[in-house]
Amino acid sequence: MRIALNARILQAPRTGIGHYVAELVGALAREPDVELSLFHGWGWSSALPKAAMPGYSRLTPLLRQIPGAYQARRWLEQKRFDKGHTQPIDLYHEPSLWPLSFDGPTVITLHDLTHLHYPETQPAARLREIERRLADGVQRAKLILVDSQFIADEAQLHFGLPAERFVVAPLGVASRFHPRAPESIDTVLKAHGVDAGEYFLCVGTLEPRKNLTLALRAHARLPHAIRQRYPLLIVGMAGWQREQFSEELHQALASGHVCLLGYLPDEHVAQLLAGARALIFPSLYEGFGLPVLEAMACGTPVVLARRSAMPEVAGAAGNYIEPDDPDGLRDAMRRLIDDQAHWQACSDAGLQQARMFSWERCAQVTARAYRQAMGG
Protein backbone atom coordinates (compact mmCIF):
# COMPACT_ATOMS: atom_id res chain seq x y z
CA MET A 1 0.00 0.00 0.00
CA ARG A 2 1.38 3.39 -0.97
CA ILE A 3 0.26 5.76 1.79
CA ALA A 4 0.53 9.54 1.72
CA LEU A 5 0.83 10.88 5.27
CA ASN A 6 0.68 14.58 6.04
CA ALA A 7 3.69 15.25 8.29
CA ARG A 8 3.58 19.05 8.11
CA ILE A 9 3.08 19.32 11.86
CA LEU A 10 6.67 18.15 12.31
CA GLN A 11 7.80 21.57 11.09
CA ALA A 12 6.78 22.81 14.55
CA PRO A 13 8.37 21.95 17.89
CA ARG A 14 6.92 18.57 18.82
CA THR A 15 4.09 18.34 21.27
CA GLY A 16 1.40 15.63 21.45
CA ILE A 17 0.34 15.30 17.80
CA GLY A 18 3.88 15.83 16.56
CA HIS A 19 5.13 12.96 18.74
CA TYR A 20 2.22 10.86 17.48
CA VAL A 21 3.21 11.42 13.85
CA ALA A 22 6.91 10.79 14.45
CA GLU A 23 6.40 7.59 16.44
CA LEU A 24 3.66 6.25 14.16
CA VAL A 25 5.80 6.77 11.06
CA GLY A 26 8.65 4.85 12.67
CA ALA A 27 6.38 1.97 13.67
CA LEU A 28 4.59 1.86 10.29
CA ALA A 29 7.97 1.44 8.61
CA ARG A 30 8.02 -2.06 10.13
CA GLU A 31 4.68 -2.98 8.55
CA PRO A 32 5.67 -5.05 5.48
CA ASP A 33 2.91 -3.87 3.16
CA VAL A 34 3.04 -0.15 4.04
CA GLU A 35 5.09 2.24 1.90
CA LEU A 36 4.97 5.80 3.23
CA SER A 37 5.37 9.08 1.40
CA LEU A 38 5.53 12.02 3.79
CA PHE A 39 4.14 15.40 2.80
CA HIS A 40 5.85 18.26 4.64
CA GLY A 41 3.66 21.12 3.46
CA TRP A 42 6.11 22.29 0.79
CA GLY A 43 7.28 18.99 -0.63
CA TRP A 44 7.56 15.23 -0.23
CA SER A 45 10.09 12.99 1.48
CA SER A 46 10.50 9.45 2.76
CA ALA A 47 12.33 10.62 5.89
CA LEU A 48 11.18 12.47 9.01
CA PRO A 49 12.65 15.91 9.68
CA LYS A 50 15.07 15.78 12.59
CA ALA A 51 14.02 19.12 14.08
CA ALA A 52 11.44 21.86 13.83
CA MET A 53 11.62 24.32 10.95
CA PRO A 54 14.00 27.17 11.94
CA GLY A 55 12.06 30.24 13.05
CA TYR A 56 8.72 28.39 13.21
CA SER A 57 7.90 29.64 16.71
CA ARG A 58 8.46 33.23 15.59
CA LEU A 59 6.60 32.83 12.29
CA THR A 60 3.35 31.33 13.61
CA PRO A 61 2.25 34.35 15.73
CA LEU A 62 2.82 36.58 12.71
CA LEU A 63 0.57 34.41 10.54
CA ARG A 64 -2.25 34.82 13.06
CA GLN A 65 -2.25 38.57 12.43
CA ILE A 66 -2.42 38.38 8.63
CA PRO A 67 -6.00 38.24 7.23
CA GLY A 68 -6.55 35.12 5.14
CA ALA A 69 -3.14 33.63 6.05
CA TYR A 70 -4.54 30.20 6.92
CA GLN A 71 -6.54 30.01 3.69
CA ALA A 72 -3.58 31.11 1.57
CA ARG A 73 -1.25 28.58 3.16
CA ARG A 74 -3.89 25.90 2.72
CA TRP A 75 -4.24 26.73 -1.00
CA LEU A 76 -0.48 26.52 -1.53
CA GLU A 77 -0.23 23.24 0.36
CA GLN A 78 -3.03 21.73 -1.72
CA LYS A 79 -1.21 22.68 -4.94
CA ARG A 80 2.03 21.12 -3.74
CA PHE A 81 0.23 18.05 -2.43
CA ASP A 82 -1.40 17.45 -5.81
CA LYS A 83 1.79 17.83 -7.87
CA GLY A 84 4.71 16.85 -5.69
CA HIS A 85 4.54 13.08 -5.29
CA THR A 86 6.29 11.00 -7.94
CA GLN A 87 4.29 7.76 -7.55
CA PRO A 88 0.56 7.02 -7.43
CA ILE A 89 -0.95 7.12 -3.95
CA ASP A 90 -3.39 4.43 -2.79
CA LEU A 91 -4.59 6.17 0.38
CA TYR A 92 -4.13 9.47 2.16
CA HIS A 93 -3.81 9.68 5.95
CA GLU A 94 -4.33 13.03 7.64
CA PRO A 95 -3.14 12.79 11.27
CA SER A 96 -4.06 16.29 12.41
CA LEU A 97 -7.52 17.85 12.12
CA TRP A 98 -8.77 18.55 8.60
CA PRO A 99 -7.57 16.68 5.50
CA LEU A 100 -6.49 18.07 2.16
CA SER A 101 -8.53 17.11 -0.89
CA PHE A 102 -7.73 13.69 -2.36
CA ASP A 103 -9.51 11.64 -5.01
CA GLY A 104 -8.87 8.27 -3.36
CA PRO A 105 -9.73 6.84 0.07
CA THR A 106 -8.86 9.04 3.04
CA VAL A 107 -8.25 8.11 6.67
CA ILE A 108 -8.03 10.83 9.30
CA THR A 109 -6.97 10.82 12.96
CA LEU A 110 -9.26 12.78 15.25
CA HIS A 111 -7.37 13.23 18.52
CA ASP A 112 -9.99 15.24 20.38
CA LEU A 113 -12.73 17.86 20.12
CA THR A 114 -10.93 20.56 22.08
CA HIS A 115 -12.15 23.26 19.72
CA LEU A 116 -15.74 22.54 20.81
CA HIS A 117 -15.15 22.46 24.55
CA TYR A 118 -12.40 25.07 24.79
CA PRO A 119 -12.61 27.34 21.73
CA GLU A 120 -10.66 30.00 23.64
CA THR A 121 -7.54 27.82 23.33
CA GLN A 122 -7.46 28.41 19.55
CA PRO A 123 -6.64 31.62 17.66
CA ALA A 124 -9.83 32.96 16.11
CA ALA A 125 -8.70 32.52 12.51
CA ARG A 126 -7.62 28.93 13.11
CA LEU A 127 -10.86 28.14 14.93
CA ARG A 128 -12.85 29.36 11.94
CA GLU A 129 -10.83 27.08 9.65
CA ILE A 130 -11.38 24.10 11.95
CA GLU A 131 -15.13 24.71 12.10
CA ARG A 132 -15.29 25.17 8.33
CA ARG A 133 -13.24 22.16 7.29
CA LEU A 134 -13.29 19.50 10.01
CA ALA A 135 -16.93 18.41 9.62
CA ASP A 136 -16.45 18.03 5.87
CA GLY A 137 -13.23 16.07 6.38
CA VAL A 138 -14.87 13.72 8.85
CA GLN A 139 -17.75 13.08 6.46
CA ARG A 140 -15.37 12.38 3.55
CA ALA A 141 -13.08 10.04 5.47
CA LYS A 142 -13.57 6.32 4.91
CA LEU A 143 -12.44 5.68 8.47
CA ILE A 144 -11.65 7.89 11.45
CA LEU A 145 -8.85 6.83 13.78
CA VAL A 146 -9.22 7.97 17.39
CA ASP A 147 -6.85 7.65 20.35
CA SER A 148 -9.46 6.47 22.83
CA GLN A 149 -12.95 5.07 23.16
CA PHE A 150 -13.98 8.29 24.89
CA ILE A 151 -13.26 10.31 21.73
CA ALA A 152 -14.93 7.66 19.55
CA ASP A 153 -18.13 7.97 21.58
CA GLU A 154 -17.97 11.77 21.70
CA ALA A 155 -17.33 12.11 17.95
CA GLN A 156 -20.06 9.64 17.01
CA LEU A 157 -22.57 11.71 18.93
CA HIS A 158 -21.33 15.08 17.66
CA PHE A 159 -21.05 14.17 13.96
CA GLY A 160 -23.95 11.73 13.86
CA LEU A 161 -21.87 8.90 12.41
CA PRO A 162 -22.14 5.14 13.04
CA ALA A 163 -19.67 3.39 15.31
CA GLU A 164 -18.17 1.37 12.45
CA ARG A 165 -16.69 4.54 10.95
CA PHE A 166 -14.36 4.85 13.96
CA VAL A 167 -11.28 2.80 14.81
CA VAL A 168 -9.71 3.12 18.27
CA ALA A 169 -5.93 3.05 17.96
CA PRO A 170 -4.45 3.81 21.41
CA LEU A 171 -1.12 5.61 21.40
CA GLY A 172 2.15 4.06 22.50
CA VAL A 173 5.19 4.97 24.55
CA ALA A 174 8.62 5.76 23.10
CA SER A 175 11.64 3.74 24.19
CA ARG A 176 13.22 6.73 25.93
CA PHE A 177 10.60 6.50 28.67
CA HIS A 178 11.78 3.86 31.15
CA PRO A 179 12.97 3.68 34.77
CA ARG A 180 16.42 5.15 35.30
CA ALA A 181 18.96 5.00 38.09
CA PRO A 182 19.41 8.38 39.82
CA GLU A 183 23.08 8.61 38.81
CA SER A 184 22.18 8.22 35.12
CA ILE A 185 20.00 11.36 35.15
CA ASP A 186 21.98 13.41 37.64
CA THR A 187 23.43 15.82 35.07
CA VAL A 188 20.06 16.91 33.68
CA LEU A 189 18.46 17.12 37.11
CA LYS A 190 21.33 19.16 38.55
CA ALA A 191 21.01 21.57 35.60
CA HIS A 192 17.53 22.37 36.94
CA GLY A 193 18.57 22.41 40.58
CA VAL A 194 16.75 19.26 41.74
CA ASP A 195 17.52 15.75 42.99
CA ALA A 196 15.89 12.48 41.96
CA GLY A 197 12.63 11.85 43.77
CA GLU A 198 12.51 15.34 45.25
CA TYR A 199 10.34 17.37 42.87
CA PHE A 200 6.91 17.26 41.28
CA LEU A 201 6.54 17.67 37.53
CA CYS A 202 3.86 19.07 35.22
CA VAL A 203 4.18 18.47 31.47
CA GLY A 204 1.98 20.25 28.96
CA THR A 205 1.38 23.40 26.96
CA LEU A 206 0.62 26.39 29.15
CA GLU A 207 -3.04 26.93 28.41
CA PRO A 208 -6.16 27.02 30.61
CA ARG A 209 -7.39 23.57 29.51
CA LYS A 210 -4.37 21.98 31.20
CA ASN A 211 -5.62 23.32 34.55
CA LEU A 212 -2.13 24.11 35.78
CA THR A 213 -3.54 26.65 38.21
CA LEU A 214 -4.82 23.72 40.28
CA ALA A 215 -1.27 22.37 40.54
CA LEU A 216 0.00 25.81 41.55
CA ARG A 217 -2.66 26.21 44.25
CA ALA A 218 -2.19 22.70 45.62
CA HIS A 219 1.58 23.04 45.77
CA ALA A 220 1.25 26.42 47.49
CA ARG A 221 -0.83 24.75 50.26
CA LEU A 222 1.95 22.34 51.18
CA PRO A 223 4.01 23.34 54.23
CA HIS A 224 6.85 25.72 53.43
CA ALA A 225 9.56 23.18 54.27
CA ILE A 226 8.02 20.60 51.91
CA ARG A 227 7.64 23.12 49.10
CA GLN A 228 11.26 24.03 49.53
CA ARG A 229 12.40 20.41 49.38
CA TYR A 230 9.90 19.31 46.70
CA PRO A 231 9.57 22.16 44.15
CA LEU A 232 7.11 22.04 41.26
CA LEU A 233 8.69 22.03 37.79
CA ILE A 234 6.58 22.89 34.74
CA VAL A 235 7.71 21.77 31.29
CA GLY A 236 5.93 23.05 28.18
CA MET A 237 5.54 25.79 25.61
CA ALA A 238 3.47 28.90 26.15
CA GLY A 239 0.03 28.28 24.72
CA TRP A 240 -2.69 30.44 23.25
CA GLN A 241 -3.98 33.01 25.77
CA ARG A 242 -1.51 32.00 28.47
CA GLU A 243 -2.15 35.45 29.99
CA GLN A 244 -5.45 34.14 31.39
CA PHE A 245 -3.56 32.68 34.34
CA SER A 246 -0.23 34.50 34.13
CA GLU A 247 -0.71 36.49 37.37
CA GLU A 248 -1.03 33.36 39.47
CA LEU A 249 1.86 31.78 37.64
CA HIS A 250 4.05 34.83 38.22
CA GLN A 251 3.26 34.73 41.93
CA ALA A 252 4.21 31.08 42.10
CA LEU A 253 7.46 31.70 40.23
CA ALA A 254 8.31 34.56 42.58
CA SER A 255 7.99 32.19 45.56
CA GLY A 256 11.03 30.27 44.35
CA HIS A 257 9.26 26.93 44.79
CA VAL A 258 7.90 26.71 41.23
CA CYS A 259 10.14 26.63 38.16
CA LEU A 260 8.97 27.19 34.58
CA LEU A 261 11.39 25.29 32.34
CA GLY A 262 9.78 25.98 28.96
CA TYR A 263 10.14 23.65 26.00
CA LEU A 264 12.91 21.08 26.53
CA PRO A 265 14.56 18.42 24.34
CA ASP A 266 12.75 15.09 24.34
CA GLU A 267 15.52 13.27 26.17
CA HIS A 268 15.57 15.87 28.95
CA VAL A 269 11.81 15.50 29.42
CA ALA A 270 12.20 11.72 29.65
CA GLN A 271 14.90 12.06 32.30
CA LEU A 272 12.87 14.58 34.29
CA LEU A 273 9.85 12.25 34.18
CA ALA A 274 11.97 9.35 35.40
CA GLY A 275 13.33 11.39 38.31
CA ALA A 276 10.10 13.02 39.50
CA ARG A 277 8.32 12.14 42.71
CA ALA A 278 5.14 12.20 40.66
CA LEU A 279 3.63 13.65 37.50
CA ILE A 280 0.86 16.13 38.29
CA PHE A 281 -1.60 16.14 35.38
CA PRO A 282 -4.84 17.91 36.33
CA SER A 283 -5.96 18.55 32.73
CA LEU A 284 -9.66 19.16 32.20
CA TYR A 285 -9.86 17.48 28.80
CA GLU A 286 -7.63 15.08 26.84
CA GLY A 287 -8.17 12.77 23.92
CA PHE A 288 -5.54 10.48 25.43
CA GLY A 289 -3.02 12.12 27.77
CA LEU A 290 0.36 10.96 26.49
CA PRO A 291 2.44 12.34 29.42
CA VAL A 292 0.46 10.10 31.77
CA LEU A 293 1.51 6.99 29.85
CA GLU A 294 5.09 8.21 29.56
CA ALA A 295 5.35 8.84 33.29
CA MET A 296 3.99 5.39 34.13
CA ALA A 297 6.49 3.79 31.75
CA CYS A 298 9.22 5.53 33.77
CA GLY A 299 7.89 4.09 37.02
CA THR A 300 6.71 7.52 38.13
CA PRO A 301 3.32 7.75 39.90
CA VAL A 302 0.68 9.96 38.27
CA VAL A 303 -1.88 12.25 39.89
CA LEU A 304 -4.64 13.20 37.48
CA ALA A 305 -8.25 14.23 37.08
CA ARG A 306 -10.78 11.52 36.36
CA ARG A 307 -11.87 13.28 33.19
CA SER A 308 -12.29 12.52 29.45
CA ALA A 309 -9.97 9.75 28.16
CA MET A 310 -7.42 9.76 30.96
CA PRO A 311 -8.90 6.86 32.99
CA GLU A 312 -8.51 4.70 29.86
CA VAL A 313 -4.79 5.41 29.98
CA ALA A 314 -4.01 5.34 33.70
CA GLY A 315 -6.48 2.65 34.70
CA ALA A 316 -6.16 1.53 38.32
CA ALA A 317 -2.64 2.98 38.50
CA GLY A 318 -3.82 6.59 38.67
CA ASN A 319 -4.15 8.74 41.77
CA TYR A 320 -7.40 10.50 40.84
CA ILE A 321 -8.43 13.92 42.10
CA GLU A 322 -11.24 16.35 41.34
CA PRO A 323 -10.13 19.05 38.88
CA ASP A 324 -11.38 21.87 41.14
CA ASP A 325 -10.08 20.57 44.48
CA PRO A 326 -6.65 21.97 45.41
CA ASP A 327 -6.84 20.42 48.88
CA GLY A 328 -7.43 16.98 47.38
CA LEU A 329 -4.44 17.40 45.08
CA ARG A 330 -2.32 18.68 47.95
CA ASP A 331 -3.23 15.61 50.00
CA ALA A 332 -2.38 13.28 47.12
CA MET A 333 1.01 14.95 46.72
CA ARG A 334 1.66 14.77 50.46
CA ARG A 335 0.84 11.05 50.59
CA LEU A 336 3.28 10.32 47.76
CA ILE A 337 5.95 12.03 49.87
CA ASP A 338 5.11 10.51 53.26
CA ASP A 339 3.97 6.98 52.36
CA GLN A 340 6.80 5.13 50.61
CA ALA A 341 4.79 1.91 50.39
CA HIS A 342 2.00 3.78 48.59
CA TRP A 343 4.54 5.43 46.27
CA GLN A 344 6.05 2.04 45.41
CA ALA A 345 2.65 0.47 44.79
CA CYS A 346 1.75 3.32 42.41
CA SER A 347 5.06 2.98 40.62
CA ASP A 348 4.64 -0.79 40.15
CA ALA A 349 1.02 -0.43 39.01
CA GLY A 350 1.99 2.25 36.50
CA LEU A 351 4.75 0.12 34.99
CA GLN A 352 2.29 -2.74 34.56
CA GLN A 353 -0.36 -0.48 33.03
CA ALA A 354 2.12 1.08 30.59
CA ARG A 355 3.01 -2.35 29.18
CA MET A 356 -0.47 -2.49 27.64
CA PHE A 357 0.43 0.30 25.18
CA SER A 358 2.95 0.34 22.33
CA TRP A 359 3.54 2.17 19.07
CA GLU A 360 3.81 -1.22 17.36
CA ARG A 361 0.25 -1.98 18.36
CA CYS A 362 -0.88 1.48 17.26
CA ALA A 363 0.78 0.96 13.86
CA GLN A 364 -0.80 -2.48 13.45
CA VAL A 365 -4.28 -1.12 14.12
CA THR A 366 -3.58 1.80 11.77
CA ALA A 367 -2.37 -0.49 8.98
CA ARG A 368 -5.50 -2.62 9.35
CA ALA A 369 -7.58 0.55 9.03
CA TYR A 370 -5.72 1.39 5.79
CA ARG A 371 -6.55 -2.04 4.37
CA GLN A 372 -10.18 -1.75 5.43
CA ALA A 373 -10.52 1.72 3.92
CA MET A 374 -9.11 0.40 0.65
CA GLY A 375 -11.69 -2.37 0.64
CA GLY A 376 -9.36 -5.15 1.83
C-alpha positions as MATLAB code, in Angstrom:
seq = 'MRIALNARILQAPRTGIGHYVAELVGALAREPDVELSLFHGWGWSSALPKAAMPGYSRLTPLLRQIPGAYQARRWLEQKRFDKGHTQPIDLYHEPSLWPLSFDGPTVITLHDLTHLHYPETQPAARLREIERRLADGVQRAKLILVDSQFIADEAQLHFGLPAERFVVAPLGVASRFHPRAPESIDTVLKAHGVDAGEYFLCVGTLEPRKNLTLALRAHARLPHAIRQRYPLLIVGMAGWQREQFSEELHQALASGHVCLLGYLPDEHVAQLLAGARALIFPSLYEGFGLPVLEAMACGTPVVLARRSAMPEVAGAAGNYIEPDDPDGLRDAMRRLIDDQAHWQACSDAGLQQARMFSWERCAQVTARAYRQAMGG';
ca = [
       0.000    0.000    0.000;
       1.380    3.390   -0.971;
       0.263    5.757    1.787;
       0.530    9.543    1.721;
       0.827   10.877    5.268;
       0.682   14.582    6.036;
       3.687   15.255    8.290;
       3.581   19.054    8.110;
       3.076   19.316   11.863;
       6.669   18.153   12.306;
       7.799   21.574   11.089;
       6.784   22.815   14.546;
       8.367   21.950   17.895;
       6.920   18.571   18.816;
       4.092   18.343   21.270;
       1.403   15.632   21.455;
       0.341   15.300   17.804;
       3.883   15.828   16.564;
       5.128   12.965   18.735;
       2.216   10.856   17.475;
       3.212   11.420   13.849;
       6.913   10.793   14.451;
       6.400    7.588   16.444;
       3.659    6.254   14.161;
       5.797    6.771   11.060;
       8.648    4.851   12.673;
       6.381    1.972   13.669;
       4.588    1.860   10.286;
       7.965    1.437    8.608;
       8.020   -2.055   10.134;
       4.679   -2.985    8.547;
       5.674   -5.051    5.475;
       2.909   -3.869    3.158;
       3.038   -0.149    4.044;
       5.091    2.245    1.905;
       4.972    5.799    3.225;
       5.373    9.084    1.403;
       5.526   12.024    3.794;
       4.141   15.398    2.800;
       5.855   18.261    4.638;
       3.662   21.122    3.457;
       6.114   22.288    0.792;
       7.283   18.988   -0.628;
       7.560   15.235   -0.235;
      10.087   12.986    1.482;
      10.500    9.448    2.759;
      12.326   10.624    5.895;
      11.184   12.473    9.009;
      12.651   15.910    9.676;
      15.073   15.782   12.587;
      14.022   19.119   14.076;
      11.437   21.861   13.827;
      11.619   24.322   10.949;
      13.997   27.173   11.936;
      12.055   30.235   13.047;
       8.719   28.387   13.212;
       7.898   29.636   16.713;
       8.456   33.228   15.593;
       6.605   32.830   12.287;
       3.354   31.330   13.612;
       2.253   34.347   15.734;
       2.820   36.581   12.708;
       0.573   34.411   10.540;
      -2.254   34.818   13.056;
      -2.248   38.571   12.432;
      -2.421   38.378    8.629;
      -5.997   38.237    7.234;
      -6.546   35.116    5.144;
      -3.142   33.626    6.046;
      -4.540   30.199    6.923;
      -6.543   30.005    3.692;
      -3.580   31.115    1.572;
      -1.252   28.581    3.162;
      -3.885   25.905    2.718;
      -4.238   26.732   -0.996;
      -0.479   26.521   -1.526;
      -0.234   23.235    0.358;
      -3.029   21.729   -1.721;
      -1.206   22.676   -4.938;
       2.033   21.120   -3.741;
       0.234   18.054   -2.430;
      -1.398   17.453   -5.810;
       1.785   17.833   -7.872;
       4.705   16.853   -5.685;
       4.538   13.080   -5.286;
       6.286   11.004   -7.936;
       4.289    7.760   -7.547;
       0.560    7.016   -7.433;
      -0.954    7.122   -3.950;
      -3.389    4.428   -2.791;
      -4.592    6.168    0.377;
      -4.131    9.474    2.157;
      -3.809    9.678    5.949;
      -4.335   13.035    7.638;
      -3.138   12.793   11.270;
      -4.064   16.288   12.408;
      -7.524   17.855   12.116;
      -8.771   18.551    8.602;
      -7.568   16.682    5.496;
      -6.491   18.073    2.157;
      -8.531   17.106   -0.892;
      -7.726   13.688   -2.361;
      -9.511   11.639   -5.010;
      -8.866    8.269   -3.362;
      -9.725    6.837    0.066;
      -8.857    9.037    3.041;
      -8.254    8.105    6.674;
      -8.029   10.829    9.303;
      -6.974   10.818   12.957;
      -9.260   12.784   15.255;
      -7.371   13.231   18.516;
      -9.989   15.245   20.383;
     -12.725   17.863   20.121;
     -10.931   20.565   22.080;
     -12.151   23.262   19.717;
     -15.740   22.539   20.814;
     -15.145   22.459   24.550;
     -12.400   25.073   24.789;
     -12.609   27.340   21.730;
     -10.665   29.996   23.637;
      -7.543   27.819   23.327;
      -7.461   28.412   19.554;
      -6.642   31.617   17.663;
      -9.835   32.965   16.114;
      -8.702   32.519   12.505;
      -7.623   28.934   13.107;
     -10.861   28.140   14.934;
     -12.855   29.356   11.940;
     -10.830   27.078    9.652;
     -11.384   24.099   11.953;
     -15.126   24.708   12.099;
     -15.291   25.172    8.332;
     -13.243   22.163    7.289;
     -13.290   19.505   10.010;
     -16.927   18.410    9.622;
     -16.451   18.032    5.865;
     -13.227   16.073    6.384;
     -14.872   13.723    8.852;
     -17.755   13.078    6.464;
     -15.370   12.384    3.547;
     -13.083   10.040    5.470;
     -13.565    6.325    4.907;
     -12.438    5.677    8.473;
     -11.645    7.889   11.454;
      -8.847    6.834   13.777;
      -9.217    7.972   17.393;
      -6.846    7.646   20.347;
      -9.459    6.469   22.830;
     -12.954    5.065   23.156;
     -13.976    8.291   24.886;
     -13.264   10.305   21.731;
     -14.931    7.665   19.549;
     -18.131    7.965   21.580;
     -17.970   11.766   21.700;
     -17.328   12.107   17.953;
     -20.062    9.635   17.007;
     -22.567   11.710   18.927;
     -21.330   15.078   17.660;
     -21.050   14.173   13.964;
     -23.948   11.732   13.861;
     -21.868    8.897   12.409;
     -22.138    5.144   13.037;
     -19.671    3.386   15.314;
     -18.175    1.372   12.446;
     -16.686    4.538   10.945;
     -14.359    4.846   13.959;
     -11.280    2.803   14.812;
      -9.714    3.117   18.270;
      -5.927    3.046   17.962;
      -4.447    3.805   21.414;
      -1.123    5.605   21.397;
       2.154    4.065   22.505;
       5.188    4.968   24.547;
       8.621    5.758   23.100;
      11.644    3.738   24.185;
      13.223    6.728   25.929;
      10.596    6.498   28.667;
      11.783    3.863   31.148;
      12.969    3.678   34.768;
      16.425    5.147   35.304;
      18.963    4.997   38.094;
      19.410    8.378   39.819;
      23.076    8.612   38.812;
      22.180    8.221   35.118;
      20.001   11.362   35.150;
      21.975   13.407   37.644;
      23.433   15.824   35.075;
      20.064   16.908   33.678;
      18.463   17.117   37.109;
      21.327   19.160   38.545;
      21.008   21.573   35.602;
      17.529   22.370   36.939;
      18.567   22.408   40.583;
      16.748   19.258   41.736;
      17.523   15.754   42.992;
      15.892   12.484   41.962;
      12.627   11.849   43.771;
      12.506   15.339   45.251;
      10.340   17.367   42.875;
       6.911   17.260   41.279;
       6.541   17.669   37.532;
       3.860   19.073   35.220;
       4.178   18.465   31.470;
       1.977   20.254   28.962;
       1.383   23.397   26.962;
       0.625   26.387   29.155;
      -3.040   26.935   28.409;
      -6.161   27.024   30.605;
      -7.391   23.574   29.514;
      -4.368   21.984   31.198;
      -5.625   23.315   34.548;
      -2.129   24.107   35.782;
      -3.542   26.651   38.213;
      -4.818   23.718   40.282;
      -1.270   22.373   40.543;
       0.002   25.813   41.547;
      -2.663   26.208   44.251;
      -2.194   22.700   45.618;
       1.582   23.037   45.773;
       1.246   26.424   47.493;
      -0.827   24.745   50.261;
       1.951   22.339   51.179;
       4.013   23.336   54.229;
       6.847   25.720   53.431;
       9.556   23.179   54.274;
       8.016   20.603   51.914;
       7.639   23.115   49.098;
      11.264   24.031   49.532;
      12.399   20.415   49.384;
       9.897   19.314   46.698;
       9.570   22.159   44.146;
       7.111   22.042   41.262;
       8.690   22.027   37.793;
       6.580   22.894   34.739;
       7.707   21.768   31.285;
       5.928   23.053   28.184;
       5.540   25.786   25.611;
       3.474   28.902   26.151;
       0.028   28.277   24.719;
      -2.686   30.444   23.249;
      -3.976   33.008   25.769;
      -1.511   32.004   28.466;
      -2.155   35.447   29.986;
      -5.447   34.137   31.387;
      -3.561   32.682   34.344;
      -0.232   34.502   34.131;
      -0.713   36.489   37.367;
      -1.035   33.356   39.473;
       1.860   31.777   37.641;
       4.046   34.828   38.219;
       3.264   34.733   41.929;
       4.212   31.077   42.096;
       7.458   31.700   40.234;
       8.309   34.556   42.581;
       7.994   32.192   45.556;
      11.034   30.271   44.346;
       9.255   26.932   44.789;
       7.904   26.713   41.228;
      10.137   26.634   38.155;
       8.969   27.192   34.579;
      11.392   25.290   32.343;
       9.776   25.981   28.965;
      10.137   23.648   26.000;
      12.912   21.078   26.527;
      14.565   18.420   24.338;
      12.746   15.085   24.341;
      15.524   13.266   26.174;
      15.571   15.868   28.946;
      11.813   15.498   29.419;
      12.203   11.720   29.652;
      14.897   12.062   32.297;
      12.873   14.578   34.290;
       9.854   12.254   34.178;
      11.974    9.350   35.399;
      13.329   11.385   38.313;
      10.104   13.021   39.503;
       8.324   12.144   42.711;
       5.136   12.205   40.656;
       3.633   13.651   37.498;
       0.861   16.126   38.293;
      -1.597   16.137   35.376;
      -4.837   17.914   36.333;
      -5.958   18.554   32.728;
      -9.661   19.157   32.197;
      -9.860   17.483   28.802;
      -7.625   15.080   26.845;
      -8.167   12.771   23.916;
      -5.543   10.479   25.428;
      -3.019   12.120   27.774;
       0.365   10.959   26.488;
       2.443   12.341   29.416;
       0.460   10.097   31.772;
       1.505    6.987   29.847;
       5.092    8.212   29.555;
       5.351    8.844   33.290;
       3.987    5.393   34.133;
       6.486    3.795   31.745;
       9.224    5.534   33.766;
       7.889    4.088   37.015;
       6.710    7.523   38.135;
       3.319    7.752   39.899;
       0.684    9.959   38.269;
      -1.878   12.248   39.893;
      -4.636   13.201   37.483;
      -8.250   14.228   37.080;
     -10.785   11.520   36.356;
     -11.873   13.279   33.189;
     -12.286   12.523   29.453;
      -9.973    9.753   28.160;
      -7.416    9.760   30.963;
      -8.897    6.865   32.991;
      -8.506    4.696   29.861;
      -4.787    5.409   29.977;
      -4.009    5.342   33.697;
      -6.484    2.649   34.697;
      -6.159    1.527   38.316;
      -2.642    2.978   38.500;
      -3.822    6.588   38.666;
      -4.151    8.739   41.766;
      -7.401   10.497   40.839;
      -8.428   13.922   42.101;
     -11.237   16.350   41.336;
     -10.129   19.054   38.877;
     -11.383   21.870   41.138;
     -10.084   20.572   44.483;
      -6.648   21.971   45.405;
      -6.839   20.421   48.875;
      -7.428   16.983   47.376;
      -4.440   17.397   45.076;
      -2.316   18.679   47.948;
      -3.229   15.606   50.003;
      -2.382   13.277   47.115;
       1.006   14.946   46.716;
       1.660   14.775   50.464;
       0.839   11.050   50.588;
       3.278   10.316   47.760;
       5.945   12.026   49.866;
       5.106   10.509   53.261;
       3.965    6.982   52.363;
       6.798    5.129   50.609;
       4.785    1.909   50.389;
       2.002    3.781   48.586;
       4.545    5.430   46.269;
       6.054    2.044   45.406;
       2.653    0.472   44.787;
       1.746    3.317   42.414;
       5.063    2.978   40.623;
       4.640   -0.787   40.154;
       1.018   -0.431   39.007;
       1.992    2.249   36.504;
       4.749    0.116   34.988;
       2.290   -2.745   34.565;
      -0.356   -0.479   33.034;
       2.117    1.081   30.586;
       3.011   -2.354   29.177;
      -0.470   -2.489   27.641;
       0.434    0.298   25.176;
       2.952    0.336   22.331;
       3.539    2.175   19.073;
       3.815   -1.216   17.360;
       0.248   -1.982   18.356;
      -0.882    1.483   17.259;
       0.778    0.956   13.860;
      -0.798   -2.481   13.449;
      -4.285   -1.116   14.123;
      -3.581    1.797   11.771;
      -2.372   -0.488    8.981;
      -5.504   -2.622    9.354;
      -7.577    0.554    9.028;
      -5.720    1.386    5.792;
      -6.546   -2.044    4.373;
     -10.182   -1.753    5.434;
     -10.520    1.722    3.918;
      -9.114    0.405    0.651;
     -11.695   -2.374    0.641;
      -9.356   -5.149    1.826;
];
